[in-house]
mmCIF file of C-alpha atoms and ligand atoms in Angstrom:
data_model
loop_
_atom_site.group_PDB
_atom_site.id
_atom_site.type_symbol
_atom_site.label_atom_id
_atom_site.label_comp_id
_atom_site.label_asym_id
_atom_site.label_seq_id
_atom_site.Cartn_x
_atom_site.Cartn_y
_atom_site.Cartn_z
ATOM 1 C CA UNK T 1 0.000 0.000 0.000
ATOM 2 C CA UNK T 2 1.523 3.712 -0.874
ATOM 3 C CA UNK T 3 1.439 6.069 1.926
ATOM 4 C CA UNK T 4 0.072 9.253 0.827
ATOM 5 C CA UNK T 5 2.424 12.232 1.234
ATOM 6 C CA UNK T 6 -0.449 13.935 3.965
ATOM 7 C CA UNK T 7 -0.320 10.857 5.891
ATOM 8 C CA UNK T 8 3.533 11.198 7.222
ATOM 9 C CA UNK T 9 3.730 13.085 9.870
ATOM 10 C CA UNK T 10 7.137 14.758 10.043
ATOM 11 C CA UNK T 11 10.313 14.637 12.686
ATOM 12 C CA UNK T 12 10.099 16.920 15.241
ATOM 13 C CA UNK T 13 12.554 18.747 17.655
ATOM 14 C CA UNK T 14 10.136 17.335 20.163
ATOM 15 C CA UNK T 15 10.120 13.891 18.980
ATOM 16 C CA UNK T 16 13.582 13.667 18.915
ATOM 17 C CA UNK T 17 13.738 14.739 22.129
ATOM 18 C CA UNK T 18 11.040 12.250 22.995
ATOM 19 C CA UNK T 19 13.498 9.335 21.360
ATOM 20 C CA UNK T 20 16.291 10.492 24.214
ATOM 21 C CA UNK T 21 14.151 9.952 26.656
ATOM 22 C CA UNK T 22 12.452 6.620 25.577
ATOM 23 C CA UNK T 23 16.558 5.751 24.992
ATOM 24 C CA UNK T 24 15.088 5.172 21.182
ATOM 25 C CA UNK T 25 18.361 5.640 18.983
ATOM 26 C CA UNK T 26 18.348 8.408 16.582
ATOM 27 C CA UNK T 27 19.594 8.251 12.818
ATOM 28 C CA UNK T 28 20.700 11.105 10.993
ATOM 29 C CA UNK T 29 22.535 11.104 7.375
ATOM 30 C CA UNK T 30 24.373 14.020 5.168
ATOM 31 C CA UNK T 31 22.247 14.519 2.145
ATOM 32 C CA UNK T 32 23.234 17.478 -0.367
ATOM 33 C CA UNK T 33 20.940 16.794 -3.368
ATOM 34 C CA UNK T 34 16.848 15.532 -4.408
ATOM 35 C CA UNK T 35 17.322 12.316 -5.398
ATOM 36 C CA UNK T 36 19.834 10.899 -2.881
ATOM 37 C CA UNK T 37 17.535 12.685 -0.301
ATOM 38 C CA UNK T 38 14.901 10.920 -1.163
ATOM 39 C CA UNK T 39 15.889 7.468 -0.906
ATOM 40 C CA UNK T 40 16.964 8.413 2.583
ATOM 41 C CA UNK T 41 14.039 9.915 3.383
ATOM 42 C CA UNK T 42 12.111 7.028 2.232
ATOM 43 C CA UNK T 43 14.181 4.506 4.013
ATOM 44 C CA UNK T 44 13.183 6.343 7.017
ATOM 45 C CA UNK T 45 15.788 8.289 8.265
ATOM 46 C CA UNK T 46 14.762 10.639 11.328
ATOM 47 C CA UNK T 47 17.209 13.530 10.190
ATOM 48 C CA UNK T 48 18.751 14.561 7.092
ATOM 49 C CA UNK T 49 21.882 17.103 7.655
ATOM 50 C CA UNK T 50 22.783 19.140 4.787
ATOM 51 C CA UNK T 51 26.238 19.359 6.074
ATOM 52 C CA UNK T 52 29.047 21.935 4.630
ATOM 53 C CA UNK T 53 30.612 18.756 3.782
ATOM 54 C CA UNK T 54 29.049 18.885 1.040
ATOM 55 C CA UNK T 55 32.028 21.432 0.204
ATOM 56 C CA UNK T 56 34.276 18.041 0.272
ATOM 57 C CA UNK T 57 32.037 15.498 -1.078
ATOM 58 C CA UNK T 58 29.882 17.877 -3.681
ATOM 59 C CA UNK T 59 32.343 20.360 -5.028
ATOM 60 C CA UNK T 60 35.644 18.779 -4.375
ATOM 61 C CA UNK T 61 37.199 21.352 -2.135
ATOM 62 C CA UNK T 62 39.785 20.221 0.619
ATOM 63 C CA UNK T 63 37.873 21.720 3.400
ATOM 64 C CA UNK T 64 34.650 23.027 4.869
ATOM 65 C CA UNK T 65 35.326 26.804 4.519
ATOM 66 C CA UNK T 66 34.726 27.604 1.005
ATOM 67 C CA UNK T 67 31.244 26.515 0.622
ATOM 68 C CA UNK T 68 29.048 29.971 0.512
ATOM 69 C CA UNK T 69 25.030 30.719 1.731
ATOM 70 C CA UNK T 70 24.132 30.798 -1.657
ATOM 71 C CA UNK T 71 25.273 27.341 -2.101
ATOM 72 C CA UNK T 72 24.402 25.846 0.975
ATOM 73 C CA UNK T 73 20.722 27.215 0.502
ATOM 74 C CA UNK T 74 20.680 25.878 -3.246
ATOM 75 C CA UNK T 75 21.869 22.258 -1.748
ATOM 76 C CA UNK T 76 19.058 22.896 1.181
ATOM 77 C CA UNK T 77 16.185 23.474 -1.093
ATOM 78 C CA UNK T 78 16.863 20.396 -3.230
ATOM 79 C CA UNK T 79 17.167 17.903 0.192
ATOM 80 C CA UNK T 80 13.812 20.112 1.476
ATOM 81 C CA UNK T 81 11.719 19.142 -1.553
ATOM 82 C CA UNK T 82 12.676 15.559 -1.370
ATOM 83 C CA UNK T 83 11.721 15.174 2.561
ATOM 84 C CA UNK T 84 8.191 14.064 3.363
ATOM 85 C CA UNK T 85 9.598 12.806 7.252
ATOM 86 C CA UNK T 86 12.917 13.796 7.835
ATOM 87 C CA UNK T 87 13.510 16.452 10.198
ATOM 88 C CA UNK T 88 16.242 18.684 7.463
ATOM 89 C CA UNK T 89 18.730 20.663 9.283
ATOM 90 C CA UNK T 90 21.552 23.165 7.284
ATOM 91 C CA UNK T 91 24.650 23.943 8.480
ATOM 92 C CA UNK T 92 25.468 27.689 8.585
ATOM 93 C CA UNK T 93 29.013 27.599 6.966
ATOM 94 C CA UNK T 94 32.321 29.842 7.493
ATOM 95 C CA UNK T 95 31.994 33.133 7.899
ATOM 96 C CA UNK T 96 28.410 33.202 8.221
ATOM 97 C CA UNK T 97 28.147 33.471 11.975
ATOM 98 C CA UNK T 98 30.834 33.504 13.944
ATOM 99 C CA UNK T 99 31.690 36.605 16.079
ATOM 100 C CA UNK T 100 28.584 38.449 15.011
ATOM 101 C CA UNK T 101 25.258 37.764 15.800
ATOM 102 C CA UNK T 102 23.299 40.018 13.715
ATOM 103 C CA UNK T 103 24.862 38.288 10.483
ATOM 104 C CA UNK T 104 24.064 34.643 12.719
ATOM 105 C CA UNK T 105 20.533 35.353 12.329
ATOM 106 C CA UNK T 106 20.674 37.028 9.282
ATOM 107 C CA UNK T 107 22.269 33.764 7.381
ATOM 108 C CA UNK T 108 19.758 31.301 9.253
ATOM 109 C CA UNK T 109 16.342 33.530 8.061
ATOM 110 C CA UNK T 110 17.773 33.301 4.741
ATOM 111 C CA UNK T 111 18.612 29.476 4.727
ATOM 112 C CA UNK T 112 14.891 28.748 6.910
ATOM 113 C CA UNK T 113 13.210 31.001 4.298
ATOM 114 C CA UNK T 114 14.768 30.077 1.327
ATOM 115 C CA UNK T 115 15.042 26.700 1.583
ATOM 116 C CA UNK T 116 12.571 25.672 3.690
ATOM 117 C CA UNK T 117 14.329 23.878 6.003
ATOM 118 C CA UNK T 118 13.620 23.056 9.545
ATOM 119 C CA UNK T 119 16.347 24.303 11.493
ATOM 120 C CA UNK T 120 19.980 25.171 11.250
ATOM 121 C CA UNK T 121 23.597 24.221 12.877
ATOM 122 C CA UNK T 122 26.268 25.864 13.905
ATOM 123 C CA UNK T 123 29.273 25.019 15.175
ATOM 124 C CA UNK T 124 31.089 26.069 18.750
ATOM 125 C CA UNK T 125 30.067 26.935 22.412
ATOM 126 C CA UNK T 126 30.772 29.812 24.272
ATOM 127 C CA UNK T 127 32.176 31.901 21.814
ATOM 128 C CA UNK T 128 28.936 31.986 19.693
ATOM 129 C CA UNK T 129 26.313 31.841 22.859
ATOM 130 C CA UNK T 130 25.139 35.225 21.533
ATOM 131 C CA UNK T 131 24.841 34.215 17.941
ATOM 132 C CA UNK T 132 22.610 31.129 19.225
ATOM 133 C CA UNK T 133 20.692 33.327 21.517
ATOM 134 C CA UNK T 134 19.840 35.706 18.865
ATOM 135 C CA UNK T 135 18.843 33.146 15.826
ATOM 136 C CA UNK T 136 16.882 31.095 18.231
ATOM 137 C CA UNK T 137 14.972 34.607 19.467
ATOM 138 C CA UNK T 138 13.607 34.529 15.928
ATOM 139 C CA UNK T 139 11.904 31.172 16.876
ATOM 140 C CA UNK T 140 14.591 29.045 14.796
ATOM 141 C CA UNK T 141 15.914 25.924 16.058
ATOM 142 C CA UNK T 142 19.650 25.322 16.735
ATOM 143 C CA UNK T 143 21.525 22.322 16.784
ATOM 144 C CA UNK T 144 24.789 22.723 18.043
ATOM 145 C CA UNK T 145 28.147 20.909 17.349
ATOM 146 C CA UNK T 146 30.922 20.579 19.648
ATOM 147 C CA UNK T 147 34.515 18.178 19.317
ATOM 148 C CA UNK T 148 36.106 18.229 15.802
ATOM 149 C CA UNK T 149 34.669 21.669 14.379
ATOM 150 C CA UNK T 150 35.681 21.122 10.879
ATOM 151 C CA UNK T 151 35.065 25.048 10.346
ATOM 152 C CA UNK T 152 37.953 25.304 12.792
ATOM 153 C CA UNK T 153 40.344 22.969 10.972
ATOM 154 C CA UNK T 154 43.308 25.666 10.554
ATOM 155 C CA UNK T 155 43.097 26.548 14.569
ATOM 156 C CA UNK T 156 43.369 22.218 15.290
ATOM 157 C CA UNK T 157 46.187 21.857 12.183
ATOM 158 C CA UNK T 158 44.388 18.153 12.035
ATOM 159 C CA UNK T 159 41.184 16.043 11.853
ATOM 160 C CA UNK T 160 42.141 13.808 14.640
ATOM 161 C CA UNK T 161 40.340 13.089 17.619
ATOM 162 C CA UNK T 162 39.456 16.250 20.024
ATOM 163 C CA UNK T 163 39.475 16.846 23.825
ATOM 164 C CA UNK T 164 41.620 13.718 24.684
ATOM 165 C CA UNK T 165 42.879 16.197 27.481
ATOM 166 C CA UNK T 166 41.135 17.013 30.464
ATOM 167 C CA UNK T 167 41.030 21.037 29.786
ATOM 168 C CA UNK T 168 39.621 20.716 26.395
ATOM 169 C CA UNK T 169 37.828 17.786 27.961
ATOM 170 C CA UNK T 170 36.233 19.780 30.813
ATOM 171 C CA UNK T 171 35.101 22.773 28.222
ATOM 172 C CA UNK T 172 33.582 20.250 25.673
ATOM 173 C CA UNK T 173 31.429 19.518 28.974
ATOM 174 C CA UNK T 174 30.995 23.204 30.076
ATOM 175 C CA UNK T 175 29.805 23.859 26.348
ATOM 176 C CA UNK T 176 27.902 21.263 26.135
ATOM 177 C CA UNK T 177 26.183 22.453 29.067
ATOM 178 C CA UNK T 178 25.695 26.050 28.410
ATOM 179 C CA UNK T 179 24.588 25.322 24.700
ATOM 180 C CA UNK T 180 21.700 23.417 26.282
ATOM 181 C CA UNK T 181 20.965 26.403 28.525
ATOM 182 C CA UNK T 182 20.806 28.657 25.418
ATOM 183 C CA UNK T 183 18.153 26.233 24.248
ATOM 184 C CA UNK T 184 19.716 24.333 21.812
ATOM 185 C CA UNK T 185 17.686 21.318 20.814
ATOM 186 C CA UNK T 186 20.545 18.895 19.957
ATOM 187 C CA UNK T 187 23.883 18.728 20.092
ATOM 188 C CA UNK T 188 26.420 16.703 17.292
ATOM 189 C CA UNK T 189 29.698 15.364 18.992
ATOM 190 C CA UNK T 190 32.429 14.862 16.733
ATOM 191 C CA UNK T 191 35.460 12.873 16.724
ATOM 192 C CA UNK T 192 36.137 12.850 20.771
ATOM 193 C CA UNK T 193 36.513 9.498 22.986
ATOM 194 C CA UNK T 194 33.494 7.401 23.931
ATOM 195 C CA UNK T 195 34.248 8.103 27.288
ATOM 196 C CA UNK T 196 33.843 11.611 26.638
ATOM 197 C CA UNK T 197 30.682 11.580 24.770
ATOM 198 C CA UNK T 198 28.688 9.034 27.248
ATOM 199 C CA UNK T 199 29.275 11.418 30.146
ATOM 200 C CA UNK T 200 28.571 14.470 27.915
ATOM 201 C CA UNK T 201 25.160 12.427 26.880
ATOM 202 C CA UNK T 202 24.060 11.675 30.756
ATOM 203 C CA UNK T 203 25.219 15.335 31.687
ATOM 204 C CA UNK T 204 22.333 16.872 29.606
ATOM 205 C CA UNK T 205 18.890 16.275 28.833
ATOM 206 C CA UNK T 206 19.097 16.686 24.801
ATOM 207 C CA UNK T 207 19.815 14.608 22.475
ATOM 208 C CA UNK T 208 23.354 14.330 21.351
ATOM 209 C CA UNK T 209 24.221 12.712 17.980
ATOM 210 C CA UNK T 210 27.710 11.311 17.414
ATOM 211 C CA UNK T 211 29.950 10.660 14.450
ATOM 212 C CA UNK T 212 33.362 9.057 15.653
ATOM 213 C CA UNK T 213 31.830 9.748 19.098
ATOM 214 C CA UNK T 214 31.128 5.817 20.386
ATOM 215 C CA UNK T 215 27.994 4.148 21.129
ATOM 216 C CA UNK T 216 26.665 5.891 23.995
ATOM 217 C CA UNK T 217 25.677 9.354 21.910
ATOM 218 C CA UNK T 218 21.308 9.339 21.729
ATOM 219 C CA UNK T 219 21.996 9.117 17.866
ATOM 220 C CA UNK T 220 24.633 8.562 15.026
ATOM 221 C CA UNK T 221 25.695 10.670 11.758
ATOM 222 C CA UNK T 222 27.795 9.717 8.672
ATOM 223 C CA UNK T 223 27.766 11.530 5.779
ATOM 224 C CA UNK T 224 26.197 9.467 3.461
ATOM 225 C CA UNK T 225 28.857 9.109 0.905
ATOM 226 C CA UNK T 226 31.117 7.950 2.913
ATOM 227 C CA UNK T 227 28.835 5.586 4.010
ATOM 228 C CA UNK T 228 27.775 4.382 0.541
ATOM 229 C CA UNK T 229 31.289 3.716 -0.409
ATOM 230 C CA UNK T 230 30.953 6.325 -3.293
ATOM 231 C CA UNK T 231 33.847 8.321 -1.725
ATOM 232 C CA UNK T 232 36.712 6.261 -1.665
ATOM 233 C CA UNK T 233 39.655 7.977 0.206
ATOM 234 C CA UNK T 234 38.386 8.821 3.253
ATOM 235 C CA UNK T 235 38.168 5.782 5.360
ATOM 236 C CA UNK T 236 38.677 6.790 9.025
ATOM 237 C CA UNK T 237 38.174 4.160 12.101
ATOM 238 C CA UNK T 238 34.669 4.996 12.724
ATOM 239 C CA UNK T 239 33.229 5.150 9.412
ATOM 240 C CA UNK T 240 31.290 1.532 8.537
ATOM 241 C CA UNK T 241 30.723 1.257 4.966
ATOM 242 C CA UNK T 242 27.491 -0.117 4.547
ATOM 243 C CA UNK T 243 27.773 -0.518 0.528
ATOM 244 C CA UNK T 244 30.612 0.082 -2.097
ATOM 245 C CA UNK T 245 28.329 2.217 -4.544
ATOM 246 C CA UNK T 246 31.904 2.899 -6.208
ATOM 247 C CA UNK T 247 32.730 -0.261 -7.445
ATOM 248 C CA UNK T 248 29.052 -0.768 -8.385
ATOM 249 C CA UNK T 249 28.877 2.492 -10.541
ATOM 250 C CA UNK T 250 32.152 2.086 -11.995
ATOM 251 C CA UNK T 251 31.159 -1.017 -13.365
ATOM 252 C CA UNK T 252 27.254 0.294 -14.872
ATOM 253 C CA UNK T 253 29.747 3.089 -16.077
ATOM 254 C CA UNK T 254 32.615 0.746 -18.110
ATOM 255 C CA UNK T 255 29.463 -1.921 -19.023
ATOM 256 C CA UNK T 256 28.164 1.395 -20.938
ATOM 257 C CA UNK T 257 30.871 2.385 -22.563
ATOM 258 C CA UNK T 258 31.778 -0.920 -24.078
ATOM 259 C CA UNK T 259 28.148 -1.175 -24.937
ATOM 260 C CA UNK T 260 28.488 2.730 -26.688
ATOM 261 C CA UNK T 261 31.453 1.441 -28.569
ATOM 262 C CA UNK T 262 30.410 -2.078 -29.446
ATOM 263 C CA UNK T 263 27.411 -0.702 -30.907
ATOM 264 C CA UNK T 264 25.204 -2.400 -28.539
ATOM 265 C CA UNK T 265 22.986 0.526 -27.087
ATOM 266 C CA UNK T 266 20.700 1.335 -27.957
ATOM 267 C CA UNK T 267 18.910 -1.416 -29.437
ATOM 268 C CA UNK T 268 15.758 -1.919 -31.632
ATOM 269 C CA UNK T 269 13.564 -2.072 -28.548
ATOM 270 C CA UNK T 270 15.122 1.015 -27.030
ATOM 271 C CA UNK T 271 14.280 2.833 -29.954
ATOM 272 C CA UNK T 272 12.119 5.211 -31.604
HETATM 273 O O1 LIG C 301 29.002 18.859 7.526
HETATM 274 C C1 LIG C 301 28.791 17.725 7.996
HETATM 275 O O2 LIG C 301 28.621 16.739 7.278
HETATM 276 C C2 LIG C 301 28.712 17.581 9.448
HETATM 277 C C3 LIG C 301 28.637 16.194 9.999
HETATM 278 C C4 LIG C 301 29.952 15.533 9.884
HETATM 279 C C5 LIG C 301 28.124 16.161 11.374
HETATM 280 O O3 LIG C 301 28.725 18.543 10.151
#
């Protein structure tokens, strides 16, 4: 039987907070574009992240920072008209935010309405508590992001695990807390020990969603073509690969190009 579109109720921020408390796992995925959003979406994911990653896995850049508004709210829209559940939340990229709260909200009215999207992310404690306080006074919901800030990746010199010392250890915790005082409605912990991220998860009452952040987080996030196997040279510890969509389209890919030049497609019967 086909569901019809009116009869899915979408994700909420307050059923995802109800899934922390019912300890009911929470799934979230990277999606950039309509038609890989909408498998996930039909496969049922809760949330669908339109990460700045999609700087890396969409445009090819080495980092996070190029990626502009304009492109993250193009990439936003397309993910937005493909989700009948999901819960779709943007990531405000570089430069967008930080330090200045009036351009924080700003950049998330655009992306909310632009793009239509649910709610935004940004990445940091402290130092953008006023930037939160300001987009969520406009009735927006943040998630927040704490651990490996990718946005931050010339300050760390290196993508390897965060807050293995107790200082950065103890602020990850201090953020974590004040970021839930702010009213953030979730909180993504990146790249930081298990340990860290199980007593950061019992320390606060919203849901935290890991990548590279153990099993104890209330959810998990991969960007999804990692995931797929489609990207092929990042393989770090955490990331499972759950298909190898490479191999598999390199293969349709060669298949059709010996078919091209043997003359064997198109054929009678997929012809006019
Ligand atoms: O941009 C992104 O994909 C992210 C996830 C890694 C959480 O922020």
């Amino acid at each position: 039987m086909s569901v019809h579109k009116s009869n899915i109720k979408r994700v909420t921020t307050h059923q995802l907070q109800e899934m922390k408390n019912r300890g009911e796992k929470i799934s979230m995925l990277t999606a950039y574009d309509y038609s890989m959003a909408k498998i996930l979406d039909q496969a049922g994911v809760d949330v669908m992240l339109v990460g700045d990653s999609a700087s890396n896995v969409m445009a090819g850049h080495e980092t996070t920072l190029p990626i502009t508004l304009d492109q993250m709210i193009y990439h936003a829209s397309s993910v937005v008209r493909a989700a009948d559940r999901a819960f779709v939340v943007v990531d405000i990229p570089f430069g967008s935010y930080q330090g200045n709260s009036k351009l924080a909200l700003e950049s998330s009215i655009r992306v909310m309405k632009e793009s239509g999207a649910h709610s935004v992310k940004m990445e940091g404690g402290a130092e953008i508590k006023e930037s939160i306080e300001r987009v969520l006074s406009a009735g927006i919901p943040v998630m927040g992001h704490l651990g490996l800030t990718p946005q931050s990746i010339y300050k760390f010199g290196t993508y390897t695990v965060r807050a293995k010392e107790e200082a950065e250890a103890e602020k990850l915790i201090d953020d974590a807390k004040l970021l839930e005082e702010t009213g953030c409605y979730a909180i993504v912990l990146e790249k930081i020990p298990s340990s860290l991220a199980k007593i950061v998860s019992e320390s606060i009452t919203i849901p935290t969603i890991g990548i590279g952040a153990g099993q104890d987080t209330d959810g998990q996030v991969l960007v999804v073509h990692d995931m797929l196997g489609i990207t092929q040279e990042f393989k770090p510890r955490f990331l499972r690969q759950y298909a190898n969509l490479s191999e598999v389209m390199t293969g349709a890919v060669e298949n059709y190009i010996s078919d091209v030049k043997a003359r064997e497609f198109p054929s009678d019967k997929e012809s006019y």
